[in-house]
Coordinates of C-alpha atoms in Angstrom, one line a residue:
M315 CA 94.7 51.4 103.8
G316 CA 93.1 48.0 102.7
V317 CA 96.6 46.0 104.0
K318 CA 96.9 43.1 106.4
V319 CA 100.2 43.9 107.9
N320 CA 99.8 41.1 110.9
A321 CA 101.3 43.5 113.5
Q322 CA 99.4 42.4 116.3
S323 CA 100.5 38.5 115.5
E324 CA 102.7 37.1 118.0
G325 CA 106.3 36.9 116.9
E326 CA 105.4 40.1 113.8
E327 CA 107.8 42.5 114.0
N328 CA 106.3 45.0 111.5
D329 CA 109.7 47.0 109.3
Y330 CA 106.9 50.1 109.0
V331 CA 105.9 50.1 112.7
K332 CA 109.6 49.8 113.9
A333 CA 110.3 52.6 111.5
V334 CA 108.1 54.7 112.7
Y335 CA 109.2 54.6 116.3
E336 CA 112.6 55.3 115.2
L337 CA 111.5 58.3 113.7
S338 CA 109.7 59.9 116.5
R339 CA 112.8 58.7 119.0
L340 CA 115.3 60.3 116.5
F341 CA 112.8 63.8 116.4
L342 CA 113.1 63.8 120.4
E343 CA 116.7 63.8 119.9
R344 CA 116.8 66.5 117.6
T345 CA 114.6 68.7 119.6
V346 CA 116.4 68.7 122.7
R347 CA 119.5 69.4 121.1
P348 CA 119.8 72.9 119.9
W349 CA 122.5 72.9 117.8
L350 CA 121.3 69.8 115.5
H351 CA 118.7 72.3 114.6
L352 CA 121.5 73.5 112.2
D353 CA 120.9 71.0 109.2
F354 CA 125.1 71.4 108.6
I355 CA 125.8 70.1 112.1
W356 CA 122.4 67.5 112.1
R357 CA 123.8 66.0 108.8
R358 CA 127.2 65.4 110.2
S359 CA 125.6 63.8 114.2
R360 CA 125.8 59.9 114.5
F361 CA 121.7 60.3 113.8
A362 CA 121.2 61.6 110.9
A363 CA 122.3 58.5 109.1
R364 CA 119.3 56.2 111.2
Y365 CA 116.9 59.0 110.4
K366 CA 117.9 58.3 106.9
N367 CA 117.3 55.0 106.5
A368 CA 114.3 55.3 108.6
L369 CA 112.8 57.7 106.6
A370 CA 113.3 55.5 103.7
A371 CA 111.8 52.3 105.2
V372 CA 108.7 54.3 105.7
H373 CA 108.4 56.2 102.4
T374 CA 109.5 52.5 100.9
Y375 CA 106.5 50.8 103.2
S376 CA 104.0 53.3 101.7
R377 CA 104.8 53.0 98.1
E378 CA 104.9 49.3 98.1
V379 CA 101.0 49.7 99.8
I380 CA 100.3 51.9 97.1
R381 CA 101.3 49.7 93.8
D382 CA 100.1 46.8 95.4
R383 CA 96.5 48.2 95.7
K384 CA 96.9 50.0 92.3
A385 CA 97.6 46.7 90.8
S386 CA 94.5 45.3 92.7
L387 CA 92.3 47.9 91.0
E388 CA 92.8 47.5 88.0
A389 CA 93.1 43.9 87.5
A390 CA 89.6 44.3 89.1
Q391 CA 88.3 46.7 86.7
K392 CA 89.6 44.5 84.3
N393 CA 87.7 41.4 85.2
T394 CA 84.2 43.4 86.4
N395 CA 81.4 43.0 84.0
P396 CA 80.3 46.8 83.5
E397 CA 76.5 45.2 83.5
S398 CA 76.8 44.1 87.0
N399 CA 74.2 45.0 89.3
D400 CA 75.4 43.1 92.5
G401 CA 76.6 46.9 94.4
E402 CA 80.3 46.6 93.5
T403 CA 82.3 49.1 91.7
F404 CA 85.9 48.0 90.1
G405 CA 85.6 44.6 91.5
V406 CA 85.6 45.8 95.3
K407 CA 82.8 46.7 98.0
K408 CA 81.5 50.3 97.4
R409 CA 82.5 50.7 101.0
M410 CA 85.9 51.1 100.2
A411 CA 89.3 51.5 101.9
F412 CA 90.8 55.2 102.2
L413 CA 93.4 54.2 100.1
D414 CA 91.1 52.2 97.3
L415 CA 89.1 55.8 97.0
L416 CA 92.0 57.8 96.5
L417 CA 93.5 55.8 93.6
Q418 CA 90.4 55.5 91.9
S419 CA 89.1 59.0 92.6
N420 CA 93.2 60.2 90.7
Q421 CA 92.7 57.4 88.3
A422 CA 89.5 59.5 87.2
H423 CA 90.9 62.7 87.8
K424 CA 95.1 62.4 87.3
I425 CA 94.9 65.7 90.1
M426 CA 98.0 63.8 91.6
T427 CA 101.3 62.3 91.1
D428 CA 102.1 59.1 92.9
E429 CA 104.2 60.8 95.2
D430 CA 101.3 63.2 96.4
V431 CA 99.5 60.2 96.8
R432 CA 102.1 59.0 98.7
E433 CA 102.6 61.8 101.0
E434 CA 98.8 61.3 101.6
V435 CA 99.3 57.8 102.8
D436 CA 101.9 58.7 105.0
T437 CA 99.9 60.9 107.3
F438 CA 96.9 59.3 107.8
M439 CA 99.5 55.8 108.6
F440 CA 101.8 57.3 110.4
E441 CA 99.4 60.1 112.4
G442 CA 97.2 57.7 112.8
H443 CA 97.9 54.6 114.1
D444 CA 99.9 55.7 117.4
T445 CA 98.1 58.8 118.2
T446 CA 94.6 56.5 118.4
T447 CA 95.9 53.7 120.2
A448 CA 98.0 56.3 122.9
G449 CA 94.1 57.5 122.8
I450 CA 91.9 54.1 123.5
S451 CA 94.6 53.6 125.9
W452 CA 93.8 56.2 128.0
V453 CA 90.2 56.3 128.2
F454 CA 91.1 52.5 129.3
F455 CA 92.9 53.8 132.3
L456 CA 90.8 56.9 133.5
L457 CA 87.4 54.6 132.8
A458 CA 88.9 51.8 135.0
L459 CA 89.9 54.1 138.0
H460 CA 86.3 55.5 137.9
P461 CA 83.7 52.9 138.2
E462 CA 81.0 54.8 138.5
V463 CA 81.4 56.7 135.4
Q464 CA 82.4 53.3 133.5
E465 CA 78.8 51.9 134.9
R466 CA 77.6 54.9 133.5
V467 CA 79.0 54.4 130.0
Y468 CA 78.1 50.2 129.9
E469 CA 74.5 51.3 130.6
E470 CA 74.5 54.0 127.3
I471 CA 76.1 50.5 125.8
E472 CA 73.6 47.8 126.9
S473 CA 70.5 50.4 126.0
I474 CA 71.9 50.1 122.3
F475 CA 73.2 46.5 122.6
P476 CA 70.5 44.5 124.5
P477 CA 72.0 41.5 126.5
G478 CA 72.8 38.8 124.2
D479 CA 73.3 40.9 120.8
N480 CA 76.6 40.6 119.5
R481 CA 76.1 41.9 116.4
P482 CA 79.1 44.6 115.8
A483 CA 78.6 48.2 115.9
T484 CA 77.0 50.4 113.1
M485 CA 78.0 54.2 112.5
Q486 CA 74.2 55.2 114.0
D487 CA 74.9 53.2 117.1
L488 CA 78.5 54.9 117.6
N489 CA 76.6 58.2 117.1
E490 CA 74.1 57.6 120.0
L491 CA 77.2 56.8 122.5
N492 CA 76.5 60.4 123.7
L493 CA 78.5 59.6 127.2
L494 CA 81.4 57.7 125.6
E495 CA 82.1 60.4 123.8
R496 CA 82.5 62.8 126.2
C497 CA 84.6 60.4 128.5
I498 CA 86.8 60.4 125.2
K499 CA 86.8 63.9 125.0
E500 CA 87.9 64.2 128.4
A501 CA 90.6 61.8 128.0
L502 CA 91.7 63.6 125.1
R503 CA 92.3 67.3 127.2
L504 CA 93.6 65.3 130.0
Y505 CA 96.1 63.6 128.0
P506 CA 95.9 64.6 124.4
S507 CA 97.8 62.4 122.0
V508 CA 99.7 65.0 120.8
S509 CA 101.0 67.1 123.6
F510 CA 102.7 69.8 121.5
F511 CA 102.9 71.0 117.9
G512 CA 104.6 73.9 116.5
R513 CA 103.3 76.4 113.8
T514 CA 105.8 79.1 111.5
L515 CA 104.4 82.5 111.7
S516 CA 103.4 83.6 108.7
E517 CA 103.1 87.5 109.8
D518 CA 104.7 89.9 113.1
I519 CA 102.2 89.6 116.1
Q520 CA 101.8 90.9 119.4
L521 CA 102.0 88.7 122.1
G522 CA 101.8 89.1 125.8
G523 CA 103.2 92.6 125.5
Y524 CA 106.0 91.0 123.0
H525 CA 106.7 91.9 119.2
V526 CA 106.8 88.3 118.1
P527 CA 108.1 88.7 113.9
A528 CA 107.1 86.5 111.3
Q529 CA 108.7 82.7 110.5
T530 CA 109.3 82.6 114.0
I531 CA 107.8 78.7 115.4
V532 CA 105.8 79.0 117.7
G533 CA 105.4 75.7 120.6
I534 CA 101.6 75.4 121.7
H535 CA 101.5 73.0 124.6
A536 CA 98.2 71.5 124.1
Y537 CA 99.0 69.8 127.7
H538 CA 98.6 72.4 129.4
V539 CA 95.9 74.8 127.4
H540 CA 94.1 72.3 129.3
R541 CA 94.7 72.9 132.4
D542 CA 93.8 76.5 132.2
E543 CA 91.6 77.3 135.3
R544 CA 89.7 80.0 133.8
Y545 CA 88.3 77.1 131.3
Y546 CA 88.3 74.1 133.4
P547 CA 87.9 74.2 137.2
D548 CA 89.9 72.0 139.1
P549 CA 91.4 70.9 135.6
E550 CA 93.0 67.2 136.6
K551 CA 89.6 66.2 137.8
F552 CA 88.3 63.2 135.2
D553 CA 85.0 64.8 134.6
P554 CA 83.1 64.4 131.3
D555 CA 80.2 66.3 131.8
R556 CA 82.6 69.2 130.8
F557 CA 82.0 68.4 127.4
L558 CA 77.6 68.8 127.9
P559 CA 76.2 71.2 124.9
E560 CA 75.4 73.7 128.3
N561 CA 79.3 73.7 129.0
T562 CA 80.7 74.5 125.9
E563 CA 79.0 76.7 124.1
N564 CA 80.7 79.8 125.5
R565 CA 83.8 77.9 125.9
H566 CA 86.4 79.7 124.3
P567 CA 86.9 77.5 120.7
Y568 CA 91.2 77.4 121.4
A569 CA 90.3 75.8 124.8
Y570 CA 90.2 72.3 124.1
I571 CA 92.9 71.7 121.0
P572 CA 93.7 68.1 120.9
F573 CA 93.3 68.0 117.3
S574 CA 94.9 71.2 116.5
A575 CA 92.8 73.8 115.5
G576 CA 92.1 76.4 112.6
P577 CA 93.3 76.0 108.9
R578 CA 95.8 73.1 109.6
N579 CA 94.1 71.1 112.3
C580 CA 93.6 67.1 112.3
I581 CA 92.1 66.1 109.3
G582 CA 91.3 62.6 110.1
Q583 CA 89.6 63.4 114.2
K584 CA 86.0 62.6 113.5
F585 CA 87.4 59.0 112.1
A586 CA 89.8 59.0 115.3
L587 CA 86.6 59.4 117.3
L588 CA 85.1 57.0 116.0
E589 CA 87.6 54.3 116.3
E590 CA 87.9 54.8 119.4
K591 CA 84.3 54.4 120.2
S592 CA 84.1 51.6 118.9
V593 CA 87.2 49.8 120.4
V594 CA 86.1 51.1 123.8
S595 CA 82.2 50.4 123.3
T596 CA 83.3 46.8 122.2
V597 CA 85.5 46.5 125.3
L598 CA 83.4 47.4 128.0
R599 CA 80.3 45.4 126.3
R600 CA 82.4 42.6 127.8
Y601 CA 84.4 43.3 130.8
R602 CA 84.4 45.7 133.7
L603 CA 88.0 47.4 133.8
K604 CA 89.9 48.0 137.1
S605 CA 93.2 49.7 137.0
V606 CA 97.2 48.4 138.6
R607 CA 98.0 51.9 139.1
T608 CA 96.7 55.3 140.6
R609 CA 96.9 58.4 138.4
E610 CA 100.0 59.4 140.4
E611 CA 101.6 56.4 139.6
Q612 CA 101.2 56.4 136.0
K613 CA 104.1 57.7 134.5
I614 CA 103.7 59.7 131.4
M615 CA 106.6 60.1 128.4
H616 CA 105.7 63.2 126.7
E617 CA 107.2 62.1 123.4
I618 CA 105.5 63.3 119.7
I619 CA 103.1 61.0 121.1
T620 CA 101.8 61.0 125.0
R621 CA 102.3 57.6 125.6
P622 CA 101.7 55.8 129.0
M623 CA 104.8 54.6 130.1
D624 CA 105.3 50.6 130.6
G625 CA 101.8 50.5 129.4
I626 CA 98.4 50.7 131.0
L627 CA 98.1 47.4 133.6
L628 CA 94.5 46.5 133.7
Y629 CA 92.0 44.1 135.0
L630 CA 89.4 42.8 133.3
E631 CA 86.7 41.1 134.3
T632 CA 83.5 39.3 132.3
R633 CA 80.6 40.9 132.6
K634 CA 77.6 38.3 133.0
Q635 CA 74.7 38.6 130.8
G636 CA 72.1 41.3 131.4
Q637 CA 74.0 42.3 135.3
I638 CA 75.4 46.1 135.7

């Protein structure tokens, strides 16, 4: 969003991040208590006020981000020389943050209200930061447990970044990391960032011999879909080659749904994969990973996000330049 929040700085406690975690917890509290599904009871429960406060904090933060970026864009627009040919637009580089692009487009076409923009910002900020973080954690964990795969990934990285080449990865570099992408996809199969989600039926359907009426909420469990032995033999095995082109061309398109599927799939899935490839490749260029725990010892928390309980514990061993 083009805004620095210092969320990873020591001693910093970001109100937005705390509110997101609170909303996640309260969502689960309501989900597992059927009586709280009724708004009449929910509004009178001890959770409702906490939920309202957390939601207000999230929306307030998003509105402040939007307000600040709008002010920056307007100020830059006033100070920009129209005849300037230095590759800048509205005083900022043409490769702008997502929010700047959204605001600039809306300034030109007036399609959305400020609240519409806020909803788009909420989608990217709320859905994007925690899912990708969890996904990266699981990739590190699985690569640490499979040193032979990790070294193959490092060889791929080294073919693009020779020893001593410390430049940041470009988009072209990331697109060439095919094995790493397969590893990320396999990690998302085993540990989908969102392991379950719901859909409301728009019409009556027949499902498994049963009549299911329209407006029924159907729960879809990606965690279990990804372990269907018809499509994934030995489903608990970490095998990135499952995602080689010859192994995916005849697979049912809904057998792999870490980003959901259909018209309501994840709007940021390509961006998420690029984020994960960027972070994971940067770490592997410098370190060799070893895991403290086995898969059996690593507990999972199935909240809104599939999190590793107590985090992922790893050893990082510095790589020597020119050695694998």
